[in-house]
Coordinates of N, CA and C in Angstrom, one line a residue:
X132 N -167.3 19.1 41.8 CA -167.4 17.7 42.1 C -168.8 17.1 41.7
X133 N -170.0 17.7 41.7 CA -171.2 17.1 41.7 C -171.1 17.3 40.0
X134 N -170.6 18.3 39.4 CA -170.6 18.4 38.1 C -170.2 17.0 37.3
X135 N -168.9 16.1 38.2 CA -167.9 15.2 37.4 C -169.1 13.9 37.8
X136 N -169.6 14.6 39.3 CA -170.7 12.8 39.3 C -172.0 12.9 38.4
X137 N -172.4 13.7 37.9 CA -173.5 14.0 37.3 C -173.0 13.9 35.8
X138 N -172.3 13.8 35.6 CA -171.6 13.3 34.0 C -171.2 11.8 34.3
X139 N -170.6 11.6 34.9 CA -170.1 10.1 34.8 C -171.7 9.3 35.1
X140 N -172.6 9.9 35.9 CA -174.1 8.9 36.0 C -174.5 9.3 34.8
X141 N -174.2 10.0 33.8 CA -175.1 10.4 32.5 C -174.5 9.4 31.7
X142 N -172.9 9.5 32.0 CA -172.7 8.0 30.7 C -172.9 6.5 31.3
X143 N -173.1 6.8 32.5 CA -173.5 5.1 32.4 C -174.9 4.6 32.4
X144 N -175.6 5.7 32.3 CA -177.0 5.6 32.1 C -176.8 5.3 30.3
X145 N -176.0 5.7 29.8 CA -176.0 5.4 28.4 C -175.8 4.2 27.8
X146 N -175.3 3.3 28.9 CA -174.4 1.9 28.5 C -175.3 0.7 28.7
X147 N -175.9 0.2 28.2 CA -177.2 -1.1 28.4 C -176.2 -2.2 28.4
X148 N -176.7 -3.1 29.5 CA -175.8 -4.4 29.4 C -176.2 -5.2 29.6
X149 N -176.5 -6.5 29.0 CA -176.9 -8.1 28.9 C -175.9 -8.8 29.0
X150 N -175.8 -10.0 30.3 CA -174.8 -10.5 30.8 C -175.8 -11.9 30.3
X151 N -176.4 -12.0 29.6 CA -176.8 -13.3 29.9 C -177.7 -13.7 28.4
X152 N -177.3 -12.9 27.5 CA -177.8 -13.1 26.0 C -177.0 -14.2 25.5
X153 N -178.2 -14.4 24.5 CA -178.6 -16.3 24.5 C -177.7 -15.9 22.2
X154 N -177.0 -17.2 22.4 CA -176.0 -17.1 21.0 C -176.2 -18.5 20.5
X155 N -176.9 -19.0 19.6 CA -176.7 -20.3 19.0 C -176.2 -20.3 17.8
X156 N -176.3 -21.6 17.2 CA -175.7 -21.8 16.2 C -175.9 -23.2 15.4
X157 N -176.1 -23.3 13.9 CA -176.8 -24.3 13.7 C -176.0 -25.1 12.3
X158 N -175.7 -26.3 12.0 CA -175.2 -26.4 11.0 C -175.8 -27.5 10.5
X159 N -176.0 -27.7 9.3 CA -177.0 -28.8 8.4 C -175.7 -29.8 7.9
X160 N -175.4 -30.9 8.3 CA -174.9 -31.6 7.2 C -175.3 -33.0 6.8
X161 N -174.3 -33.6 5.9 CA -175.6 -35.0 5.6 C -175.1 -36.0 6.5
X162 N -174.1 -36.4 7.2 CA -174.2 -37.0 8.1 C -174.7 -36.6 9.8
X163 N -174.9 -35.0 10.4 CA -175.4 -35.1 11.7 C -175.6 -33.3 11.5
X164 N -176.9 -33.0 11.7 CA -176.9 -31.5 11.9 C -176.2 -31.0 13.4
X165 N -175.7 -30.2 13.5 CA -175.0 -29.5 14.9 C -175.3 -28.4 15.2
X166 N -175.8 -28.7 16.5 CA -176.6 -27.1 17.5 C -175.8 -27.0 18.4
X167 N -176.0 -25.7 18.6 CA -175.2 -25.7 20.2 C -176.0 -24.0 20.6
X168 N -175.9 -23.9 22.0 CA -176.5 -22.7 22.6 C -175.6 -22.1 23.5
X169 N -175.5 -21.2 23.5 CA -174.7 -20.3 24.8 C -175.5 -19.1 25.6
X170 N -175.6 -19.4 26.6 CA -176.8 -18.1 27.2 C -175.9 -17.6 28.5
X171 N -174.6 -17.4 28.1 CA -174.3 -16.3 29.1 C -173.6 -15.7 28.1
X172 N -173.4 -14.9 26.6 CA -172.8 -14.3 26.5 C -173.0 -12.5 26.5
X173 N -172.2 -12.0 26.9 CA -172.1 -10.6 27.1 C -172.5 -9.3 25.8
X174 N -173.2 -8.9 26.3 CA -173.8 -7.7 25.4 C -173.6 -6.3 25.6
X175 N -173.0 -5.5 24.8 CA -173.5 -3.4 25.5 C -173.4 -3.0 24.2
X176 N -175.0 -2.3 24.5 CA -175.2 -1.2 23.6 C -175.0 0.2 23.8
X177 N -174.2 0.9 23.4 CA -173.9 2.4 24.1 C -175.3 3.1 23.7
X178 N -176.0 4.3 24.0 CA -177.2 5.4 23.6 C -176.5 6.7 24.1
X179 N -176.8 8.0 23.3 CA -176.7 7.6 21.8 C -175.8 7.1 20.9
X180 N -174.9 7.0 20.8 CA -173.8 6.8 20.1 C -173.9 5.3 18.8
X181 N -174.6 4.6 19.8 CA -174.7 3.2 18.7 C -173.6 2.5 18.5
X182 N -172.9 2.3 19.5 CA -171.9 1.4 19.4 C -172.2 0.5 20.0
X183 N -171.6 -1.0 19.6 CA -172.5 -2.2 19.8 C -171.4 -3.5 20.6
X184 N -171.1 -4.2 21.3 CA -170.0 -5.0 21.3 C -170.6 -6.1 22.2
X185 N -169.9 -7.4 21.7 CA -170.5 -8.7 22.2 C -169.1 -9.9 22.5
X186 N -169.5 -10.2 23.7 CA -168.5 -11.1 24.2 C -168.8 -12.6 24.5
X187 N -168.3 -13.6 23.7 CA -168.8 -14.6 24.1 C -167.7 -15.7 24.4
X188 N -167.3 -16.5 25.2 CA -167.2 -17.7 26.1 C -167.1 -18.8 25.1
X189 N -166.2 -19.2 24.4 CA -166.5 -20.3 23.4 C -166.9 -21.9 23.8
X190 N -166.5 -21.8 25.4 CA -166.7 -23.7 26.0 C -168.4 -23.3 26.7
X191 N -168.7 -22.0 26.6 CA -169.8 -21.9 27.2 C -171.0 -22.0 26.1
X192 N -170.7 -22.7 25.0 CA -171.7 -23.6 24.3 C -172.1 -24.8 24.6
X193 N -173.5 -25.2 24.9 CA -173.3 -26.1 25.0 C -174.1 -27.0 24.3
X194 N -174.4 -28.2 23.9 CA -174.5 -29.3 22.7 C -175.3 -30.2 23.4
X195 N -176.1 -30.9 22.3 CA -177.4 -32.0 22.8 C -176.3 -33.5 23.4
X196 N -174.7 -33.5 22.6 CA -173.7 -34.4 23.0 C -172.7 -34.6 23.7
X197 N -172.2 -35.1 24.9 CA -171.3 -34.5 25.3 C -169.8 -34.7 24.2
X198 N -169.7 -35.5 23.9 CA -168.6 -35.9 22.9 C -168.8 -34.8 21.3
X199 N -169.9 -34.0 21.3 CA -169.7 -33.3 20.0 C -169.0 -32.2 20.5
X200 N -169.5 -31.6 22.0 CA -168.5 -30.7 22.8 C -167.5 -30.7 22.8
X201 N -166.8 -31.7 23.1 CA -165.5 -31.8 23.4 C -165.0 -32.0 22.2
X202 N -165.5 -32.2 21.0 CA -165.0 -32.3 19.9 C -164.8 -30.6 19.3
X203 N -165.8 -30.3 19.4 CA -165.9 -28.5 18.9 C -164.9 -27.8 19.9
X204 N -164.7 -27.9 21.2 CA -163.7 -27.5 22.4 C -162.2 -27.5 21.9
X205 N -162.1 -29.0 21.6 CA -160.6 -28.8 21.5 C -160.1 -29.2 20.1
X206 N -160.6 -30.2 19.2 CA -160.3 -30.3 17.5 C -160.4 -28.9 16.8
X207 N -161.4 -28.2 16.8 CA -162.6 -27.0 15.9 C -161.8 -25.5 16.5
X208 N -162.4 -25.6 18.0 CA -162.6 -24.1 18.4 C -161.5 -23.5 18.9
X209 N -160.1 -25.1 19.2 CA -159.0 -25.0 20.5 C -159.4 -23.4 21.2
X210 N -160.3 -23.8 22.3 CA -160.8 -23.1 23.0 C -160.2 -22.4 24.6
X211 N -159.4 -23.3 25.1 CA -157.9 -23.1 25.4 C -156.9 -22.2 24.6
X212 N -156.8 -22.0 23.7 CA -155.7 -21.1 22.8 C -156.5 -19.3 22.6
X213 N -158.4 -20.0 22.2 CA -158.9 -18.7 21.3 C -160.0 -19.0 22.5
X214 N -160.3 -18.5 24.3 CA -161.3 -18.4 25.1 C -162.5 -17.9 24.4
X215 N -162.1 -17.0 23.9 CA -163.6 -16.3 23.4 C -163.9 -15.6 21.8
X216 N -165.2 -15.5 21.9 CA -165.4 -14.5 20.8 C -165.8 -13.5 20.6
X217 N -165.4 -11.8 19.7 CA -166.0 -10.7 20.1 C -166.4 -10.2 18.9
X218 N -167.4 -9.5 19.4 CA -167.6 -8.4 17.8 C -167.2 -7.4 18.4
X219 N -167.0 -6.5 17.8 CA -167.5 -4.6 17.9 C -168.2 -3.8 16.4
X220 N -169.0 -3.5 16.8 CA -169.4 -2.5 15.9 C -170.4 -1.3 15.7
X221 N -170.7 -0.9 14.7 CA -171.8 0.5 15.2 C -173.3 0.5 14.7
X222 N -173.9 0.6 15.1 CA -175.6 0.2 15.1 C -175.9 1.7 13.5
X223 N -176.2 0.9 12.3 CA -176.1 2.0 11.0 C -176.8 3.2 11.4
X224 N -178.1 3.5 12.2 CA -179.1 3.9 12.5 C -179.1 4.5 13.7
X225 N -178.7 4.8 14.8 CA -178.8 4.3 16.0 C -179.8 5.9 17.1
X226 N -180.4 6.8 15.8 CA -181.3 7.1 16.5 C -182.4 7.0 16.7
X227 N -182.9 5.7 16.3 CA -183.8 4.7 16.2 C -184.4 4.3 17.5
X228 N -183.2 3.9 18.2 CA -183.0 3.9 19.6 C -183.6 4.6 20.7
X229 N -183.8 5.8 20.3 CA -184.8 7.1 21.2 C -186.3 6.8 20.8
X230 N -186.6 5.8 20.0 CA -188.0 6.1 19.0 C -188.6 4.3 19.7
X231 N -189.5 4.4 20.3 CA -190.6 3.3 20.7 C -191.3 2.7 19.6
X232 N -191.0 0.9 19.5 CA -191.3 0.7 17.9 C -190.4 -0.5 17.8
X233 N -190.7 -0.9 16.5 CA -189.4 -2.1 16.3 C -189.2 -1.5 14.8
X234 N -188.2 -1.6 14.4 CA -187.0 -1.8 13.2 C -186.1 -2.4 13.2
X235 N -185.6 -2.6 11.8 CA -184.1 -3.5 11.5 C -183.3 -2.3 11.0
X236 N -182.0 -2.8 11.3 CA -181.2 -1.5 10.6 C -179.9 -2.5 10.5
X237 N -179.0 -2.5 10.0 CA -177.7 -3.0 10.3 C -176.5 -2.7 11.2
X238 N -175.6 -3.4 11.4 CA -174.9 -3.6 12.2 C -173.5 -3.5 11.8
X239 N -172.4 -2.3 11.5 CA -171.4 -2.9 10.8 C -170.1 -2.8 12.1
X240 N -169.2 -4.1 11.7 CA -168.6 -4.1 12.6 C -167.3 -5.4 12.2
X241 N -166.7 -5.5 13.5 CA -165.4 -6.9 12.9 C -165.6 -8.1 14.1
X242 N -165.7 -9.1 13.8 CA -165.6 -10.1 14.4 C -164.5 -10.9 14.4
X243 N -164.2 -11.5 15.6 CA -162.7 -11.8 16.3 C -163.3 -13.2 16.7
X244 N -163.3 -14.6 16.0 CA -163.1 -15.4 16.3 C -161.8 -16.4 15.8
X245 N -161.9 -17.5 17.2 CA -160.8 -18.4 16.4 C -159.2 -17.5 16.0
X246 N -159.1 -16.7 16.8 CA -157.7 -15.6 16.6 C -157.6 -14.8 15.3
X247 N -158.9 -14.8 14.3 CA -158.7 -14.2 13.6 C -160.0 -13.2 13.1
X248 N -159.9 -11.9 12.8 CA -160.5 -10.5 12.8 C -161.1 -10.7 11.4
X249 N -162.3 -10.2 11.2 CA -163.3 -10.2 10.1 C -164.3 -9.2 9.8
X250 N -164.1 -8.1 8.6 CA -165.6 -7.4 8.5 C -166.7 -8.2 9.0
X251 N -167.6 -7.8 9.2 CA -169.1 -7.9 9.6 C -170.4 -7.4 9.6
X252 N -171.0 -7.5 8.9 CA -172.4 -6.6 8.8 C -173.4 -7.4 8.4
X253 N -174.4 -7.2 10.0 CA -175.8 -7.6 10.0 C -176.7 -7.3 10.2
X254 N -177.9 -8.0 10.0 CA -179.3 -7.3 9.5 C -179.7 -7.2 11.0
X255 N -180.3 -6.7 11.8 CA -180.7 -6.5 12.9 C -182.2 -6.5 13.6
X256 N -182.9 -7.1 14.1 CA -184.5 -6.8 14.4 C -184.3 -5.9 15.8
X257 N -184.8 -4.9 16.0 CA -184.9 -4.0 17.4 C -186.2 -3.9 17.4
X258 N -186.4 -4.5 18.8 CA -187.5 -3.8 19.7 C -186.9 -2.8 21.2
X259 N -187.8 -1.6 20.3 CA -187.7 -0.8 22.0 C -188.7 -0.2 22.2
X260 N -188.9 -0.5 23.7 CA -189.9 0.0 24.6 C -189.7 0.6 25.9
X261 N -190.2 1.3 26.5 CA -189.9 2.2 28.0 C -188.9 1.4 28.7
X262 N -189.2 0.0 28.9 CA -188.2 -0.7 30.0 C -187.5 -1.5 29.2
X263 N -187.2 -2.0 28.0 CA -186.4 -2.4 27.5 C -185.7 -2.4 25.6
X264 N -184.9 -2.7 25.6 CA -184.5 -2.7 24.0 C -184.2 -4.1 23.6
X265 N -185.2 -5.2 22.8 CA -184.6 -6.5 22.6 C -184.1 -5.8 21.1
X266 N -182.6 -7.1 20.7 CA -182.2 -7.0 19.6 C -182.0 -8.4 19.2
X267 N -182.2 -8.9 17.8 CA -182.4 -10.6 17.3 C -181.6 -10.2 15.8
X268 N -180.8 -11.0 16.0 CA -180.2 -11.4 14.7 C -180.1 -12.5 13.9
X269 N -179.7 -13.1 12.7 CA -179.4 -14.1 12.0 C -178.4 -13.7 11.1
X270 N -177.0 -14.6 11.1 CA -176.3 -14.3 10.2 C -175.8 -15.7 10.0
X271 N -175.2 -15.6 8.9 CA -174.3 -17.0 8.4 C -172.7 -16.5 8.8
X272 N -171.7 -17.6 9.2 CA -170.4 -17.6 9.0 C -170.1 -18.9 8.3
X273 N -169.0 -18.6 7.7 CA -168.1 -19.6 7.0 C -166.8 -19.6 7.6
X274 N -166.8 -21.2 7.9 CA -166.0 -21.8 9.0 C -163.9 -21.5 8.6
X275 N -164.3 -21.9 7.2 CA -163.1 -21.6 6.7 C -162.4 -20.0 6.9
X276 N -163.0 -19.0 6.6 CA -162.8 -17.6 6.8 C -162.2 -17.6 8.1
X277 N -162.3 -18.3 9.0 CA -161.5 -17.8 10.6 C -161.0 -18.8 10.9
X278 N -160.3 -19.1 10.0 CA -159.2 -20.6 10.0 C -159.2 -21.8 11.2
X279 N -160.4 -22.3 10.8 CA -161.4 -23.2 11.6 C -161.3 -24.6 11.1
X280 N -160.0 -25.2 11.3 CA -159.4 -26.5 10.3 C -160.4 -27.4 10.6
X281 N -161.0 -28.3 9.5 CA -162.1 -29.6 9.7 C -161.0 -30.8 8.8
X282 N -161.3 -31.6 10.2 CA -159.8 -32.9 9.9 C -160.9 -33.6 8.2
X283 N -160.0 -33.9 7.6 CA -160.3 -34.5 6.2 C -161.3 -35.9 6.6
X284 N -161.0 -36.6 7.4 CA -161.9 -37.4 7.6 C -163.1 -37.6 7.9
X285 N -163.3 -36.2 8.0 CA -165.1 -35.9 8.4 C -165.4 -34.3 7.9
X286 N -164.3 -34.0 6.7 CA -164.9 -32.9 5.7 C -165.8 -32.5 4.9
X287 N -166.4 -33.7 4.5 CA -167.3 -33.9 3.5 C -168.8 -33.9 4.5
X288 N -168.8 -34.3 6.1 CA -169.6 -34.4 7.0 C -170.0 -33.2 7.7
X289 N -169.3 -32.3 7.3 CA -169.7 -30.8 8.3 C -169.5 -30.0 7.2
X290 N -170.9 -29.0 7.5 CA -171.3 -27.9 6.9 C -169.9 -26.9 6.6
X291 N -169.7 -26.3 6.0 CA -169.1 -25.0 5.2 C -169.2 -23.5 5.9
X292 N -170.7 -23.5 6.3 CA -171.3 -22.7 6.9 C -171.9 -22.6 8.2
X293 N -172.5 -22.1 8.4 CA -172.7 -22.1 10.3 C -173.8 -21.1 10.4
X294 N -175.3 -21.3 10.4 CA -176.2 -20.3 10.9 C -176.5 -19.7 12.2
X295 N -176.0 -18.8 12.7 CA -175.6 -17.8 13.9 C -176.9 -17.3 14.1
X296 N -177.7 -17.1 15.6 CA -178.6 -16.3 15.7 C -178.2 -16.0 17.2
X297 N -178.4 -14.9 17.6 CA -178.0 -13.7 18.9 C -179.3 -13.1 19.3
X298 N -179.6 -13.2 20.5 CA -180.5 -12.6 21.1 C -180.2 -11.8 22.4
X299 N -180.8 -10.6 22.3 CA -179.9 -10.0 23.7 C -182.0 -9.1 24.3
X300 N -181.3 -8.8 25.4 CA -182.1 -7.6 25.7 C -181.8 -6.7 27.1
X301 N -182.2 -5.7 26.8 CA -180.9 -4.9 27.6 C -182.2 -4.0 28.4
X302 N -182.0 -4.3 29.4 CA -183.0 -3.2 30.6 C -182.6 -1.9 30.4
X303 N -183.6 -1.2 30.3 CA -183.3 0.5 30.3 C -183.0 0.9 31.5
X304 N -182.3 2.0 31.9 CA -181.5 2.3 33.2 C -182.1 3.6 33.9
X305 N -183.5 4.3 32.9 CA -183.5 5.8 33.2 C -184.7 5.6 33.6

């Protein structure tokens, strides 16, 4: 018995969790650039293993407008149909992770927005230190790729692309 509790406290000491990592998003176009922030989305990093997975809340963005919200909500994201967004994937490097320091390594993995699944691989900045591991990213998505219909009347008005940045940081447990 103390054998099965002393393994199961070994793997959850392994599992780092951010409940409250911050996900924006930025788009340039020539009639209105569009930001939006989410700071409750869900983070776990497994150690060692390097498996990576992120869960995000798509109405839990929120926007400098209320009417750009409810336009991304229900025209863009139908947020109702597709609640959320996930990645999964495996940290390239991930014994990195035992070593106090910052590096980049990549990230490969599939992202599941908008009901539909996508390779994925990104560049990654890691900081780890005794009490914690922050992780920062930047990537682009293309809106088209996860069948993300933009009504013809305001196509020419929104970006193509979509610059994504993820910030997490995960308390050490040991």
């Amino acid at each position: 018995m103390a054998i099965v509790l002393a393994q199961s406290s070994a793997k959850a000491q392994s599992r780092l969790i951010d409940r409250s990592g911050t996900v924006s998003f930025y788009s340039s176009a020539p009639m209105e650039d569009i930001e939006a922030t989410n700071n409750s989305a869900l983070g776990i990093v497994e150690i060692p293993s390097g498996k990576a997975a992120v869960s995000i809340l798509i109405k839990g963005f929120k926007f400098e407008k209320a009417l750009m919200q409810e336009h991304f909500n229900e025209n863009y994201m139908e947020s109702d149909k597709y609640p959320k967004a996930t990645f999964s994937g495996q940290i390239a490097d991930p014994s990195m992770l035992a070593k106090l320091g910052s590096f980049q390594t990549e990230i490969q993995g599939q992202m599941t927005l908008h009901g539909v699944t996508k390779d994925l691989t990104m560049l990654c900045q890691f900081n780890v230190s005794e009490k914690e591991i922050t992780v920062k990213s930047t990537f682009n998505l293309v809106v088209a790729d996860y069948d993300i219909e933009i009504p013809k009347l305001v196509r020419n008005n929104i970006a193509k692309e979509v610059e994504v940045t993820a910030n997490f940081k995960f308390q050490r447990n040991d």
